[in-house]
Amino acid sequence: EKKGLQLLDFWVSPFGQRCRIALAEKGLPYEYLEQDLSNKSELLLRSNPIHKKIPVLLHDGRPVCESLIIVQYIDEAFPGQGAPLLPADPYARAQARFWADYVDKKVYDCGSRLWKLKGEAQQQARKEMVEILKTLEGALGDGKFFGGEAFGFLDVAFVPFTAWFLTYERYGEFSVEEECPRLAAWAKRCAERESVAKNLYPPEKVYEFVGGMKKRLGIE
Ligand SMILES: N[C@@H](CCC(=O)N[C@@H](CSO)C(=O)NCC(=O)O)C(=O)O
């Protein structure tokens, strides 16, 4: 098997972007392998036979699956590289993992309902999304980052979704700036970091991608 790091990924995936940002924050070189999810490669199917999803990190040929697990693996497998992503204190680690799990449980699913559904169901998703973002803004408090002074694990877990805010705002007819000004400021702060700027796509590109998905799904 190949030595070093390969990342099986898909350009617009917020889950894959978590891994790209973590690798960049650690200064770790890796081979990026874009995957065709409509015609999955042998490599993807044998690297993640259970979920058959990206991202998958291959470390000296050994696969690590699930984006939050990959980010934590990177932190643990390369301790000397760059700053730690997870806090040292076990209680702080538990809190960071709690909120990363919250992001995983809430944001993507609610966001998908926001652009897939219509009428009452879409209104419900809009209400939920504003609630989710306000809750996350509460977790941020008046910190510079979710990790406090330092950009950390929870920032990595959530920041890819900031490229979807424009899409959520347009389909949900709300403004993140208005509803969650501190969260909007955090997103701008993160966007100034090279690891984020290099790995997120412009919100308009994400909006176009979602428009294409709606067409492919036959949702006008
Ligand atoms: N919990 C996982 C989710 C990955 C995922 O949804 N990957 C999608 C593309 S991004 O939306 C995927 O690979 N889908 C392919 C498929 O479902 O066939 C993680 O955090 O890594």
mmCIF file of C-alpha atoms and ligand atoms in Angstrom:
data_model
loop_
_atom_site.group_PDB
_atom_site.id
_atom_site.type_symbol
_atom_site.label_atom_id
_atom_site.label_comp_id
_atom_site.label_asym_id
_atom_site.label_seq_id
_atom_site.Cartn_x
_atom_site.Cartn_y
_atom_site.Cartn_z
ATOM 1 C CA GLU A 1 0.000 0.000 0.000
ATOM 2 C CA LYS A 2 1.043 3.590 -0.569
ATOM 3 C CA LYS A 3 3.011 5.379 2.137
ATOM 4 C CA GLY A 4 1.859 8.721 3.579
ATOM 5 C CA LEU A 5 -1.574 10.304 3.506
ATOM 6 C CA GLN A 6 -4.311 10.120 0.859
ATOM 7 C CA LEU A 7 -7.748 11.686 1.274
ATOM 8 C CA LEU A 8 -10.711 10.259 -0.635
ATOM 9 C CA ASP A 9 -13.048 13.218 -0.880
ATOM 10 C CA PHE A 10 -15.659 15.167 -2.874
ATOM 11 C CA TRP A 11 -15.018 18.853 -3.556
ATOM 12 C CA VAL A 12 -18.147 20.424 -1.996
ATOM 13 C CA SER A 13 -18.510 18.048 0.956
ATOM 14 C CA PRO A 14 -18.457 19.893 4.319
ATOM 15 C CA PHE A 15 -17.419 16.585 5.909
ATOM 16 C CA GLY A 16 -14.434 16.246 3.613
ATOM 17 C CA GLN A 17 -13.535 19.886 4.149
ATOM 18 C CA ARG A 18 -13.227 19.206 7.893
ATOM 19 C CA CYS A 19 -10.375 16.810 7.084
ATOM 20 C CA ARG A 20 -8.728 19.158 4.580
ATOM 21 C CA ILE A 21 -8.802 21.990 7.132
ATOM 22 C CA ALA A 22 -7.380 19.743 9.893
ATOM 23 C CA LEU A 23 -4.571 18.503 7.601
ATOM 24 C CA ALA A 24 -3.783 22.112 6.616
ATOM 25 C CA GLU A 25 -3.810 23.293 10.260
ATOM 26 C CA LYS A 26 -1.302 20.516 11.049
ATOM 27 C CA GLY A 27 0.816 21.348 8.000
ATOM 28 C CA LEU A 28 0.516 17.744 6.781
ATOM 29 C CA PRO A 29 1.044 17.088 3.053
ATOM 30 C CA TYR A 30 -1.396 14.609 1.518
ATOM 31 C CA GLU A 31 -2.631 13.337 -1.838
ATOM 32 C CA TYR A 32 -6.175 14.534 -2.615
ATOM 33 C CA LEU A 33 -8.216 11.935 -4.522
ATOM 34 C CA GLU A 34 -11.519 13.341 -5.819
ATOM 35 C CA GLN A 35 -14.193 10.637 -5.901
ATOM 36 C CA ASP A 36 -17.117 10.132 -8.301
ATOM 37 C CA LEU A 37 -19.974 9.356 -5.926
ATOM 38 C CA SER A 38 -22.254 8.271 -8.761
ATOM 39 C CA ASN A 39 -19.712 5.639 -9.815
ATOM 40 C CA LYS A 40 -17.718 4.715 -6.728
ATOM 41 C CA SER A 41 -14.127 3.577 -7.197
ATOM 42 C CA GLU A 42 -12.803 0.210 -6.067
ATOM 43 C CA LEU A 43 -10.511 2.116 -3.705
ATOM 44 C CA LEU A 44 -13.443 3.902 -2.003
ATOM 45 C CA LEU A 45 -15.546 0.735 -1.748
ATOM 46 C CA ARG A 46 -12.706 -1.268 -0.182
ATOM 47 C CA SER A 47 -11.591 1.625 2.054
ATOM 48 C CA ASN A 48 -15.064 2.262 3.507
ATOM 49 C CA PRO A 49 -17.063 -0.945 2.823
ATOM 50 C CA ILE A 50 -19.536 -0.207 5.641
ATOM 51 C CA HIS A 51 -20.798 3.276 4.680
ATOM 52 C CA LYS A 52 -19.270 3.588 1.182
ATOM 53 C CA LYS A 53 -18.952 7.336 1.823
ATOM 54 C CA ILE A 54 -16.277 10.000 1.650
ATOM 55 C CA PRO A 55 -14.225 11.294 3.378
ATOM 56 C CA VAL A 56 -11.790 8.469 3.984
ATOM 57 C CA LEU A 57 -8.236 9.169 5.147
ATOM 58 C CA LEU A 58 -5.650 6.553 4.112
ATOM 59 C CA HIS A 59 -2.579 6.614 6.385
ATOM 60 C CA ASP A 60 0.112 4.315 4.959
ATOM 61 C CA GLY A 61 -2.778 2.540 3.237
ATOM 62 C CA ARG A 62 -4.851 2.048 6.390
ATOM 63 C CA PRO A 63 -8.346 3.655 6.098
ATOM 64 C CA VAL A 64 -9.886 5.946 8.722
ATOM 65 C CA CYS A 65 -13.590 6.740 8.153
ATOM 66 C CA GLU A 66 -16.058 9.362 9.472
ATOM 67 C CA SER A 67 -14.935 12.990 9.322
ATOM 68 C CA LEU A 68 -14.970 13.762 13.064
ATOM 69 C CA ILE A 69 -13.065 10.537 13.746
ATOM 70 C CA ILE A 70 -10.560 11.426 10.993
ATOM 71 C CA VAL A 71 -9.967 14.895 12.506
ATOM 72 C CA GLN A 72 -9.374 13.385 15.961
ATOM 73 C CA TYR A 73 -7.120 10.709 14.428
ATOM 74 C CA ILE A 74 -5.021 13.409 12.727
ATOM 75 C CA ASP A 75 -4.702 15.214 16.079
ATOM 76 C CA GLU A 76 -3.597 12.027 17.860
ATOM 77 C CA ALA A 77 -1.442 10.435 15.143
ATOM 78 C CA PHE A 78 0.603 13.603 14.533
ATOM 79 C CA PRO A 79 0.917 15.132 18.018
ATOM 80 C CA GLY A 80 4.105 17.088 17.264
ATOM 81 C CA GLN A 81 2.675 18.713 14.125
ATOM 82 C CA GLY A 82 1.177 22.173 14.584
ATOM 83 C CA ALA A 83 -1.058 23.094 17.505
ATOM 84 C CA PRO A 84 -3.380 20.470 19.062
ATOM 85 C CA LEU A 85 -6.950 20.673 17.760
ATOM 86 C CA LEU A 86 -8.635 19.124 20.796
ATOM 87 C CA PRO A 87 -8.109 20.710 24.246
ATOM 88 C CA ALA A 88 -5.919 18.814 26.726
ATOM 89 C CA ASP A 89 -8.445 18.830 29.574
ATOM 90 C CA PRO A 90 -10.824 15.809 29.423
ATOM 91 C CA TYR A 91 -13.869 17.869 30.399
ATOM 92 C CA ALA A 92 -13.129 20.482 27.703
ATOM 93 C CA ARG A 93 -12.652 17.637 25.213
ATOM 94 C CA ALA A 94 -16.030 16.222 26.166
ATOM 95 C CA GLN A 95 -17.678 19.609 25.608
ATOM 96 C CA ALA A 96 -16.001 20.038 22.193
ATOM 97 C CA ARG A 97 -17.126 16.537 21.177
ATOM 98 C CA PHE A 98 -20.659 17.246 22.429
ATOM 99 C CA TRP A 99 -21.029 20.292 20.187
ATOM 100 C CA ALA A 100 -19.352 18.625 17.193
ATOM 101 C CA ASP A 101 -21.884 15.818 17.585
ATOM 102 C CA TYR A 102 -24.649 18.454 17.767
ATOM 103 C CA VAL A 103 -23.442 19.931 14.462
ATOM 104 C CA ASP A 104 -23.432 16.436 12.936
ATOM 105 C CA LYS A 105 -26.931 15.634 14.190
ATOM 106 C CA LYS A 106 -28.540 18.956 13.276
ATOM 107 C CA VAL A 107 -27.025 21.189 10.595
ATOM 108 C CA TYR A 108 -26.752 19.059 7.446
ATOM 109 C CA ASP A 109 -30.136 17.356 7.845
ATOM 110 C CA CYS A 110 -32.025 20.557 8.646
ATOM 111 C CA GLY A 111 -30.229 22.386 5.820
ATOM 112 C CA SER A 112 -31.200 19.639 3.367
ATOM 113 C CA ARG A 113 -34.864 19.911 4.384
ATOM 114 C CA LEU A 114 -34.595 23.667 3.900
ATOM 115 C CA TRP A 115 -33.690 23.386 0.200
ATOM 116 C CA LYS A 116 -35.576 20.176 -0.593
ATOM 117 C CA LEU A 117 -38.999 20.911 0.902
ATOM 118 C CA LYS A 118 -41.757 23.433 0.236
ATOM 119 C CA GLY A 119 -44.501 25.229 2.131
ATOM 120 C CA GLU A 120 -45.138 24.318 5.777
ATOM 121 C CA ALA A 121 -42.329 21.733 5.926
ATOM 122 C CA GLN A 122 -39.834 24.274 4.581
ATOM 123 C CA GLN A 123 -41.062 26.847 7.103
ATOM 124 C CA GLN A 124 -40.529 24.279 9.846
ATOM 125 C CA ALA A 125 -36.962 23.672 8.618
ATOM 126 C CA ARG A 126 -36.384 27.441 8.514
ATOM 127 C CA LYS A 127 -37.499 27.797 12.130
ATOM 128 C CA GLU A 128 -35.271 24.879 13.169
ATOM 129 C CA MET A 129 -32.230 26.224 11.306
ATOM 130 C CA VAL A 130 -32.472 29.627 13.001
ATOM 131 C CA GLU A 131 -32.820 27.793 16.335
ATOM 132 C CA ILE A 132 -29.775 25.593 15.597
ATOM 133 C CA LEU A 133 -27.619 28.577 14.611
ATOM 134 C CA LYS A 134 -28.726 30.555 17.690
ATOM 135 C CA THR A 135 -27.878 27.554 19.882
ATOM 136 C CA LEU A 136 -24.410 27.301 18.334
ATOM 137 C CA GLU A 137 -23.961 31.060 18.752
ATOM 138 C CA GLY A 138 -24.768 30.502 22.437
ATOM 139 C CA ALA A 139 -22.053 27.839 22.634
ATOM 140 C CA LEU A 140 -19.592 30.270 21.043
ATOM 141 C CA GLY A 141 -20.421 32.924 23.649
ATOM 142 C CA ASP A 142 -18.154 35.914 23.149
ATOM 143 C CA GLY A 143 -15.165 33.699 22.346
ATOM 144 C CA LYS A 144 -12.959 34.457 19.404
ATOM 145 C CA PHE A 145 -13.288 30.806 18.338
ATOM 146 C CA PHE A 146 -15.238 27.838 19.690
ATOM 147 C CA GLY A 147 -11.866 26.723 21.019
ATOM 148 C CA GLY A 148 -11.583 30.009 22.956
ATOM 149 C CA GLU A 149 -8.546 31.997 21.846
ATOM 150 C CA ALA A 150 -7.381 29.200 19.540
ATOM 151 C CA PHE A 151 -9.024 27.761 16.427
ATOM 152 C CA GLY A 152 -9.766 24.164 17.405
ATOM 153 C CA PHE A 153 -11.712 20.963 16.871
ATOM 154 C CA LEU A 154 -15.217 22.438 17.079
ATOM 155 C CA ASP A 155 -14.245 25.290 14.731
ATOM 156 C CA VAL A 156 -12.967 22.667 12.251
ATOM 157 C CA ALA A 157 -16.183 20.655 12.652
ATOM 158 C CA PHE A 158 -18.529 23.566 11.988
ATOM 159 C CA VAL A 159 -16.712 26.043 9.735
ATOM 160 C CA PRO A 160 -17.325 24.090 6.469
ATOM 161 C CA PHE A 161 -21.037 24.734 6.909
ATOM 162 C CA THR A 162 -20.475 28.503 6.773
ATOM 163 C CA ALA A 163 -20.124 28.096 2.980
ATOM 164 C CA TRP A 164 -23.747 26.813 3.041
ATOM 165 C CA PHE A 165 -25.138 29.792 4.999
ATOM 166 C CA LEU A 166 -25.977 31.712 1.787
ATOM 167 C CA THR A 167 -27.947 28.682 0.517
ATOM 168 C CA TYR A 168 -29.765 28.333 3.848
ATOM 169 C CA GLU A 169 -30.516 32.078 3.880
ATOM 170 C CA ARG A 170 -31.881 32.119 0.337
ATOM 171 C CA TYR A 171 -34.130 29.063 0.739
ATOM 172 C CA GLY A 172 -35.039 29.974 4.311
ATOM 173 C CA GLU A 173 -35.461 33.708 3.717
ATOM 174 C CA PHE A 174 -33.524 34.753 6.806
ATOM 175 C CA SER A 175 -30.235 36.501 7.487
ATOM 176 C CA VAL A 176 -27.504 34.879 9.599
ATOM 177 C CA GLU A 177 -26.066 38.351 10.160
ATOM 178 C CA GLU A 178 -29.376 39.521 11.631
ATOM 179 C CA GLU A 179 -30.253 36.396 13.610
ATOM 180 C CA CYS A 180 -26.753 35.495 14.826
ATOM 181 C CA PRO A 181 -24.364 38.458 14.491
ATOM 182 C CA ARG A 182 -21.615 36.875 16.637
ATOM 183 C CA LEU A 183 -21.766 33.671 14.610
ATOM 184 C CA ALA A 184 -21.506 35.716 11.404
ATOM 185 C CA ALA A 185 -18.455 37.494 12.847
ATOM 186 C CA TRP A 186 -16.891 34.131 13.794
ATOM 187 C CA ALA A 187 -17.422 32.862 10.209
ATOM 188 C CA LYS A 188 -15.626 35.916 8.803
ATOM 189 C CA ARG A 189 -12.787 35.463 11.322
ATOM 190 C CA CYS A 190 -12.360 31.816 10.301
ATOM 191 C CA ALA A 191 -12.395 32.720 6.606
ATOM 192 C CA GLU A 192 -9.226 34.761 7.184
ATOM 193 C CA ARG A 193 -7.291 31.599 8.096
ATOM 194 C CA GLU A 194 -5.409 30.044 5.215
ATOM 195 C CA SER A 195 -6.559 26.519 6.150
ATOM 196 C CA VAL A 196 -10.186 27.662 5.753
ATOM 197 C CA ALA A 197 -9.763 30.053 2.817
ATOM 198 C CA LYS A 198 -7.942 27.356 0.802
ATOM 199 C CA ASN A 199 -10.494 24.615 1.441
ATOM 200 C CA LEU A 200 -13.930 26.199 1.337
ATOM 201 C CA TYR A 201 -15.683 27.034 -1.926
ATOM 202 C CA PRO A 202 -17.442 30.389 -2.478
ATOM 203 C CA PRO A 203 -21.032 30.340 -1.107
ATOM 204 C CA GLU A 204 -22.342 31.130 -4.617
ATOM 205 C CA LYS A 205 -20.684 27.908 -5.868
ATOM 206 C CA VAL A 206 -22.385 25.914 -3.146
ATOM 207 C CA TYR A 207 -25.699 27.568 -4.039
ATOM 208 C CA GLU A 208 -25.215 26.598 -7.699
ATOM 209 C CA PHE A 209 -24.340 23.028 -6.672
ATOM 210 C CA VAL A 210 -27.560 22.764 -4.613
ATOM 211 C CA GLY A 211 -29.533 24.167 -7.543
ATOM 212 C CA GLY A 212 -28.076 21.394 -9.683
ATOM 213 C CA MET A 213 -29.006 18.763 -7.093
ATOM 214 C CA LYS A 214 -32.588 20.061 -6.998
ATOM 215 C CA LYS A 215 -32.775 19.708 -10.788
ATOM 216 C CA ARG A 216 -31.335 16.177 -10.657
ATOM 217 C CA LEU A 217 -33.853 15.304 -7.937
ATOM 218 C CA GLY A 218 -36.681 16.822 -9.997
ATOM 219 C CA ILE A 219 -37.453 19.443 -7.335
ATOM 220 C CA GLU A 220 -38.157 22.650 -9.260
HETATM 221 N N1 LIG B 1 -20.971 11.057 8.752
HETATM 222 C C1 LIG B 1 -20.156 11.085 7.586
HETATM 223 C C2 LIG B 1 -20.937 11.724 6.444
HETATM 224 C C3 LIG B 1 -20.192 11.672 5.137
HETATM 225 C C4 LIG B 1 -21.100 11.914 3.948
HETATM 226 O O1 LIG B 1 -22.299 12.202 4.091
HETATM 227 N N2 LIG B 1 -20.536 11.790 2.731
HETATM 228 C C5 LIG B 1 -21.318 11.935 1.514
HETATM 229 C C6 LIG B 1 -20.859 13.112 0.665
HETATM 230 S S1 LIG B 1 -20.940 14.594 1.542
HETATM 231 O O2 LIG B 1 -22.461 14.754 1.882
HETATM 232 C C7 LIG B 1 -21.145 10.690 0.671
HETATM 233 O O3 LIG B 1 -20.058 10.154 0.565
HETATM 234 N N3 LIG B 1 -22.250 10.260 0.058
HETATM 235 C C8 LIG B 1 -22.150 9.158 -0.867
HETATM 236 C C9 LIG B 1 -23.356 8.294 -0.773
HETATM 237 O O4 LIG B 1 -24.139 8.527 0.182
HETATM 238 O O5 LIG B 1 -23.504 7.424 -1.633
HETATM 239 C C10 LIG B 1 -18.864 11.878 7.869
HETATM 240 O O6 LIG B 1 -18.914 12.746 8.735
HETATM 241 O O7 LIG B 1 -17.815 11.576 7.246
#
